XYZ file of C-alpha atoms in Angstrom:
458
model
C 36.303 -20.211 3.790
C 34.266 -18.523 1.017
C 36.979 -15.866 1.110
C 39.782 -18.058 0.723
C 37.876 -19.787 -2.327
C 37.664 -16.968 -4.152
C 41.074 -15.766 -3.314
C 42.286 -19.029 -4.775
C 40.299 -18.545 -7.952
C 41.630 -15.216 -8.460
C 45.107 -16.572 -8.202
C 44.267 -19.195 -10.858
C 42.918 -16.957 -13.109
C 46.214 -14.508 -13.199
C 48.570 -17.740 -13.481
C 49.905 -17.231 -17.018
C 50.228 -21.021 -17.072
C 46.189 -21.775 -16.444
C 45.268 -21.191 -20.101
C 46.865 -21.129 -23.701
C 45.948 -17.576 -24.772
C 47.032 -15.617 -21.390
C 50.382 -17.953 -21.407
C 51.090 -16.799 -25.082
C 50.434 -13.338 -24.161
C 52.472 -13.543 -21.141
C 55.583 -15.270 -23.023
C 55.172 -12.694 -25.882
C 55.353 -9.504 -23.621
C 58.240 -11.022 -21.746
C 60.223 -11.534 -24.711
C 58.948 -8.087 -26.198
C 60.377 -6.488 -22.861
C 63.658 -8.080 -23.142
C 64.010 -7.192 -26.617
C 63.254 -3.729 -26.219
C 65.656 -3.463 -23.193
C 68.567 -4.810 -25.323
C 67.392 -2.524 -28.095
C 67.695 0.262 -25.730
C 71.138 -0.694 -24.705
C 72.057 -0.548 -28.674
C 70.782 2.892 -29.247
C 72.571 5.077 -26.647
C 74.117 7.129 -29.499
C 71.649 6.530 -32.133
C 71.774 10.354 -32.931
C 75.503 10.239 -33.993
C 74.528 7.249 -36.865
C 71.421 9.310 -37.650
C 73.698 12.587 -38.809
C 76.293 10.444 -40.120
C 77.428 11.689 -43.379
C 76.361 8.713 -45.393
C 73.100 8.454 -43.976
C 72.425 11.786 -44.530
C 73.221 11.809 -48.233
C 71.088 8.323 -48.415
C 68.413 10.491 -46.876
C 68.841 13.169 -49.442
C 68.588 10.744 -52.479
C 65.347 9.370 -50.996
C 63.618 12.656 -50.244
C 64.515 13.578 -53.869
C 63.465 10.434 -55.245
C 59.796 10.735 -53.438
C 59.479 14.258 -54.626
C 56.022 16.212 -53.831
C 55.592 19.889 -53.072
C 57.350 22.224 -50.482
C 56.593 22.925 -46.859
C 55.530 26.241 -45.287
C 59.264 27.634 -45.978
C 58.847 27.445 -49.581
C 61.874 25.475 -50.489
C 61.096 23.312 -52.878
C 62.716 19.564 -53.439
C 64.939 20.151 -56.134
C 66.743 22.944 -54.076
C 67.888 20.130 -51.271
C 71.127 18.992 -52.991
C 72.488 22.285 -53.087
C 71.226 23.512 -49.981
C 72.568 20.244 -48.134
C 76.083 20.660 -49.798
C 76.040 24.192 -48.279
C 74.729 23.478 -44.918
C 75.517 19.786 -43.897
C 78.220 20.577 -41.142
C 75.717 23.568 -39.947
C 72.801 20.880 -39.664
C 74.550 18.095 -38.365
C 75.649 20.473 -35.441
C 72.364 22.002 -34.875
C 70.929 18.221 -34.418
C 73.795 17.357 -32.115
C 73.317 20.278 -29.856
C 69.706 19.779 -30.038
C 69.245 23.314 -31.487
C 67.998 22.207 -34.823
C 64.156 24.181 -35.067
C 61.439 21.849 -36.383
C 59.001 23.866 -38.488
C 55.166 23.707 -38.748
C 53.716 21.363 -41.716
C 51.656 22.751 -44.150
C 48.021 21.423 -43.909
C 46.446 19.970 -46.834
C 42.822 17.934 -47.118
C 42.488 15.814 -50.104
C 39.024 14.040 -51.091
C 38.918 10.300 -50.144
C 37.374 7.674 -52.825
C 34.701 6.868 -50.477
C 33.802 10.373 -49.405
C 35.033 12.594 -46.751
C 38.484 14.155 -46.703
C 41.992 12.809 -45.421
C 44.159 15.640 -43.972
C 47.961 15.492 -45.112
C 50.671 17.231 -43.201
C 53.306 18.073 -45.734
C 56.996 19.092 -43.639
C 59.677 21.320 -44.735
C 62.004 19.750 -47.310
C 64.513 19.809 -44.862
C 62.478 18.456 -42.072
C 61.764 15.703 -44.505
C 65.349 15.098 -44.847
C 65.634 14.739 -41.013
C 62.774 12.646 -40.903
C 63.924 10.512 -43.602
C 67.358 10.270 -41.736
C 65.802 9.268 -38.453
C 63.834 6.714 -40.288
C 66.574 4.855 -41.760
C 68.202 4.298 -38.380
C 65.231 3.258 -36.551
C 63.764 0.932 -38.987
C 66.884 -1.208 -38.912
C 66.009 -1.580 -35.143
C 62.213 -2.155 -35.391
C 61.231 -3.789 -38.504
C 62.885 -6.870 -38.171
C 60.881 -7.537 -35.105
C 57.566 -6.480 -36.821
C 54.745 -9.064 -37.581
C 54.994 -11.302 -40.437
C 51.227 -10.277 -40.836
C 52.089 -6.453 -41.038
C 52.794 -5.848 -44.677
C 52.377 -1.719 -44.973
C 55.322 0.333 -45.168
C 58.009 -1.868 -44.940
C 60.829 -2.737 -46.951
C 60.272 -5.718 -49.545
C 56.651 -6.185 -48.351
C 53.495 -4.875 -50.288
C 49.772 -4.893 -50.655
C 49.910 -7.834 -53.162
C 51.502 -10.147 -50.372
C 48.701 -9.271 -47.955
C 46.033 -9.972 -50.841
C 47.635 -13.439 -51.179
C 47.812 -14.250 -47.498
C 44.281 -13.190 -47.358
C 43.340 -15.323 -50.275
C 44.914 -18.686 -48.346
C 43.184 -17.808 -45.151
C 39.865 -17.804 -47.188
C 40.690 -20.968 -49.080
C 41.507 -22.873 -45.880
C 37.569 -22.058 -44.858
C 38.189 -18.638 -42.844
C 35.311 -16.872 -45.261
C 34.259 -14.482 -42.473
C 35.955 -11.358 -42.086
C 36.249 -9.123 -38.972
C 36.658 -5.866 -40.751
C 38.000 -3.337 -38.414
C 38.381 0.198 -39.190
C 40.272 2.691 -37.142
C 38.397 6.014 -37.178
C 41.319 8.537 -38.710
C 43.921 6.623 -37.158
C 46.871 8.922 -38.426
C 45.050 11.987 -36.688
C 44.254 9.876 -33.226
C 47.414 8.470 -32.187
C 48.190 9.360 -28.706
C 51.688 10.956 -28.432
C 52.176 10.491 -24.846
C 51.667 6.321 -25.258
C 53.552 6.534 -28.721
C 56.599 8.155 -26.598
C 56.544 5.858 -23.798
C 56.669 2.935 -26.337
C 59.379 4.509 -28.000
C 61.340 5.313 -24.691
C 61.356 1.582 -23.997
C 63.417 0.751 -27.230
C 65.348 4.027 -27.846
C 68.115 4.720 -25.412
C 69.094 8.245 -26.954
C 67.017 10.595 -25.169
C 68.210 13.468 -27.855
C 66.657 11.677 -30.690
C 63.515 10.819 -28.390
C 62.882 14.701 -27.985
C 63.542 15.181 -31.403
C 60.887 13.035 -32.438
C 58.521 14.613 -29.877
C 59.082 17.937 -31.526
C 58.053 16.525 -35.049
C 54.994 15.116 -33.308
C 54.041 18.447 -31.829
C 54.997 20.315 -34.854
C 51.990 22.606 -35.534
C 49.773 22.765 -38.823
C 49.501 25.631 -40.674
C 46.475 26.306 -42.954
C 45.922 29.818 -44.652
C 48.549 31.144 -42.625
C 47.346 30.365 -39.245
C 49.164 27.546 -37.336
C 47.280 25.054 -35.006
C 48.862 23.130 -32.398
C 48.681 19.269 -32.078
C 48.158 17.151 -29.081
C 47.434 13.776 -30.906
C 47.925 12.265 -34.300
C 51.254 11.847 -36.807
C 49.681 13.385 -39.978
C 50.529 11.322 -43.302
C 53.026 13.067 -45.610
C 56.149 12.790 -43.698
C 58.834 10.074 -44.041
C 58.481 9.111 -40.345
C 54.799 8.955 -40.054
C 54.744 5.189 -41.717
C 57.070 3.957 -39.256
C 55.444 5.447 -36.110
C 51.919 4.083 -37.078
C 53.603 0.551 -37.198
C 55.109 0.809 -33.952
C 51.947 1.831 -32.320
C 49.945 -1.055 -34.341
C 52.651 -3.562 -33.550
C 50.738 -3.715 -30.002
C 47.714 -4.846 -32.222
C 49.674 -7.463 -34.049
C 51.121 -9.000 -30.971
C 47.730 -9.319 -29.115
C 46.065 -10.645 -32.464
C 48.886 -13.390 -32.560
C 48.684 -14.249 -28.902
C 45.474 -15.272 -29.351
C 45.836 -17.195 -32.332
C 43.965 -14.972 -34.843
C 44.533 -15.179 -38.685
C 44.821 -11.865 -39.982
C 46.446 -9.294 -42.708
C 47.247 -5.950 -41.844
C 48.282 -3.105 -44.166
C 48.648 0.508 -42.144
C 45.395 0.846 -40.489
C 43.323 -1.639 -42.669
C 43.032 -4.571 -40.622
C 41.028 -8.099 -41.592
C 40.641 -10.948 -39.292
C 39.598 -14.199 -40.762
C 37.450 -16.659 -38.888
C 35.279 -19.764 -39.468
C 31.924 -18.432 -38.488
C 30.036 -15.017 -38.277
C 28.941 -16.102 -34.611
C 32.933 -16.273 -33.717
C 33.664 -13.144 -35.906
C 30.980 -11.386 -33.508
C 33.095 -12.190 -30.375
C 36.355 -11.568 -31.928
C 35.160 -7.899 -33.049
C 33.824 -7.070 -29.391
C 37.135 -8.282 -27.747
C 39.277 -6.915 -30.316
C 37.291 -3.302 -30.255
C 37.855 -3.305 -26.371
C 41.158 -4.152 -26.595
C 42.183 -1.024 -29.378
C 40.038 1.261 -27.502
C 41.096 0.948 -23.661
C 44.575 -0.117 -24.476
C 45.696 1.544 -27.553
C 43.523 4.556 -27.237
C 42.524 4.669 -30.305
C 38.833 4.925 -31.886
C 37.090 1.887 -33.700
C 34.475 3.499 -36.619
C 31.417 1.166 -35.672
C 29.592 2.548 -38.440
C 32.352 0.841 -40.755
C 33.434 -1.917 -38.941
C 31.626 -5.426 -39.192
C 31.658 -9.133 -39.612
C 31.134 -9.713 -43.332
C 31.420 -12.626 -45.970
C 34.748 -12.147 -47.739
C 32.836 -11.711 -50.881
C 31.219 -8.522 -49.506
C 34.732 -7.044 -48.562
C 36.976 -4.822 -50.261
C 40.369 -5.292 -48.738
C 43.229 -3.172 -50.178
C 40.935 -2.527 -53.367
C 40.360 -6.279 -54.150
C 37.585 -8.809 -53.164
C 38.274 -12.411 -51.940
C 35.777 -14.818 -53.138
C 35.284 -18.392 -51.729
C 38.135 -21.345 -52.765
C 40.481 -17.908 -52.256
C 39.586 -16.706 -55.775
C 40.147 -13.054 -56.039
C 38.588 -10.131 -57.860
C 38.909 -6.736 -58.338
C 36.286 -4.745 -56.410
C 33.374 -2.980 -57.593
C 34.781 0.203 -55.821
C 38.363 0.004 -57.687
C 36.317 -0.595 -61.031
C 34.536 2.777 -60.397
C 36.889 4.694 -59.448
C 39.180 3.712 -62.491
C 36.158 4.336 -64.796
C 35.836 7.679 -63.122
C 39.459 8.515 -63.845
C 38.963 7.269 -67.420
C 35.921 9.523 -68.189
C 37.974 12.453 -66.904
C 40.569 11.576 -69.381
C 38.255 11.335 -72.278
C 36.138 13.966 -71.981
C 35.222 15.172 -75.470
C 35.834 18.877 -74.947
C 39.502 18.554 -73.739
C 40.912 19.548 -77.215
C 43.678 17.379 -76.948
C 45.334 15.215 -79.784
C 44.095 11.776 -80.067
C 47.568 10.312 -79.631
C 48.092 12.409 -76.315
C 44.608 10.953 -75.052
C 45.904 7.530 -75.492
C 49.529 8.248 -73.939
C 47.837 9.618 -71.003
C 45.101 6.647 -71.048
C 48.274 4.179 -71.224
C 49.714 5.589 -67.850
C 46.643 4.758 -66.018
C 46.059 1.290 -67.509
C 49.692 0.386 -67.129
C 49.744 1.381 -63.105
C 46.041 0.203 -62.584
C 46.769 -3.185 -64.165
C 50.285 -3.590 -62.335
C 48.489 -3.117 -59.027
C 45.624 -5.354 -59.926
C 47.391 -8.226 -61.710
C 46.745 -10.807 -58.889
C 42.955 -10.758 -60.073
C 42.244 -14.284 -61.529
C 38.360 -14.094 -61.214
C 35.656 -12.215 -63.127
C 37.826 -11.260 -65.873
C 35.249 -10.756 -68.019
C 34.633 -7.403 -66.349
C 38.307 -6.770 -67.163
C 37.600 -7.397 -71.336
C 34.081 -5.310 -70.843
C 36.468 -2.532 -69.592
C 38.733 -2.597 -72.419
C 35.572 -2.434 -74.810
C 34.196 0.469 -72.947
C 37.615 2.445 -73.121
C 37.860 2.009 -76.794
C 34.222 2.936 -77.089
C 35.371 6.295 -75.754
C 37.949 6.675 -77.421
C 36.102 6.201 -81.120
C 33.392 8.830 -79.518
C 36.400 11.297 -78.909
C 37.686 10.491 -82.325
C 34.424 11.019 -84.053
C 33.893 14.277 -82.422
C 37.223 15.651 -83.627
C 35.903 15.255 -87.216
C 33.339 17.819 -86.186
C 31.411 17.997 -89.577
C 29.491 15.418 -91.744
C 31.915 15.313 -94.364
C 35.096 15.315 -92.597
C 33.752 12.340 -90.318
C 32.784 10.791 -93.830
C 36.780 11.333 -94.948
C 37.690 9.620 -91.476
C 35.747 6.701 -91.850
C 36.957 6.404 -95.584
C 40.368 6.708 -94.808
C 39.914 3.856 -92.157
C 38.889 1.533 -94.834
C 35.042 2.195 -94.820
C 33.330 2.137 -98.267
C 31.678 5.449 -99.332
C 28.570 4.312 -98.984
C 29.149 2.854 -95.154
C 30.589 5.915 -94.523
C 27.700 8.030 -95.602
C 25.364 5.693 -93.658
C 27.052 6.414 -90.397
C 27.135 9.904 -90.938
C 23.374 10.028 -91.695
C 22.644 7.841 -88.497
C 22.598 11.063 -86.682
C 21.912 9.967 -83.129
C 24.824 11.449 -81.369
C 28.240 10.834 -81.060
C 28.004 8.122 -78.215
C 25.476 6.100 -80.211
C 27.582 6.261 -83.378
C 30.624 4.989 -81.708
C 28.962 1.637 -81.533
C 27.845 1.573 -85.162
C 28.957 -1.784 -86.496
C 31.418 0.393 -89.491
C 32.785 2.648 -86.895
C 33.829 -0.773 -84.829
C 34.870 -2.342 -87.766
C 37.114 0.425 -88.724
C 38.497 1.539 -84.995
C 38.688 -2.057 -84.109
C 40.956 -3.791 -81.410
C 43.688 -4.328 -83.696
C 43.474 -0.622 -85.151
C 43.642 0.679 -81.499
C 46.631 -1.856 -80.630
C 48.644 -0.179 -83.951
C 47.801 3.316 -82.212
C 49.607 2.186 -79.073
C 46.502 1.582 -76.943
C 47.423 -0.765 -74.001
C 44.950 -3.659 -73.304
C 43.840 -4.306 -69.682
C 42.685 -7.981 -70.301
C 46.265 -8.950 -72.137
C 47.972 -7.416 -68.782
C 45.559 -8.602 -66.364
C 44.103 -11.866 -67.943
C 46.750 -13.446 -69.470
């Protein structure tokens, strides 16, 4: 009797109709398998569409537009148009007959803002062309089925949309964030698992074999080629799509569980109402990621935090859904400005303003969603102007030429000499009332300097 009862309990637990989350997961899985089976039927001749002349031409335009440096063969992007014009028939034939040879990727390590390095794999320009052509045809089948809460590397979607959605979650009372950091995600993607998933949705085995060759292409560093058994290094056009295919499983699981979340590439935040529930979610989702997806969660960086303590895509969310620029983003911006305004650079004042403007415009375009703590932005404007005043004063070098400069900017003779005799260094001098009056915000505007506050705080 006892054994029968235990078997009955197990049967009820496995029954997808017994609880909402299991039923939702079961239904989602059935729907996914059905969709992938249909997609596999539609993609039995996918390679023929990839090597279509129009698709290759579109891919070439995109590779040229993206720019970047060349790969291990030394060919530069500017050479691609002429090369393709001469070799397009040969390229198509090599791809269709599976004789195309994938080259090693050039290994590059760049510093990360928070410390450490990020590895990039720079494919040859020809390989980037082929990857882009594959991406264009594959994305037609995959992107439309990705989660609405996935925002990274997708047409018509961007980080701003993710921030606005996250702000809505916080505004609705979900102020605690399950902040999940995937350890070296692009370097750790399991090749076998990824290929197994691709086989379910791609019917053309030639395409599968070609993608597998790109995945296993060696990394060349200082003349030596290192073979890869996992990962899809950032740098190739195909990597973002493959990463979204891998993490789509996570999105579907979170949706089936009814979670409120936003994901941009490997940056995933889940929004809950209490810290306690967040701890439960972090534990269960970590187990899913590590056991099911075979990825590694960085436990030191992951955690459950109040929204005001979390940096998400450069922003920090406050209660009531307010949005501010994160402290780290401001620190990085200031570091960039300091590099541009170094007093020993020896560039013209106007050239420095033009260089600053490029940074200011790009930065303000990205952070235009900020609607709180805008006094920080006003302070940044004042700090930038002071850095420029300091540079302008140092350019004058001697007391007499400094005096002449200030007089030319409208200061009286006596006030100009008072500044010159101040003699506390260029930085303190840049804050002198006479200097501030001569090189006022209006004067900087006439020089063409862009204002962060007028671009973000309006």
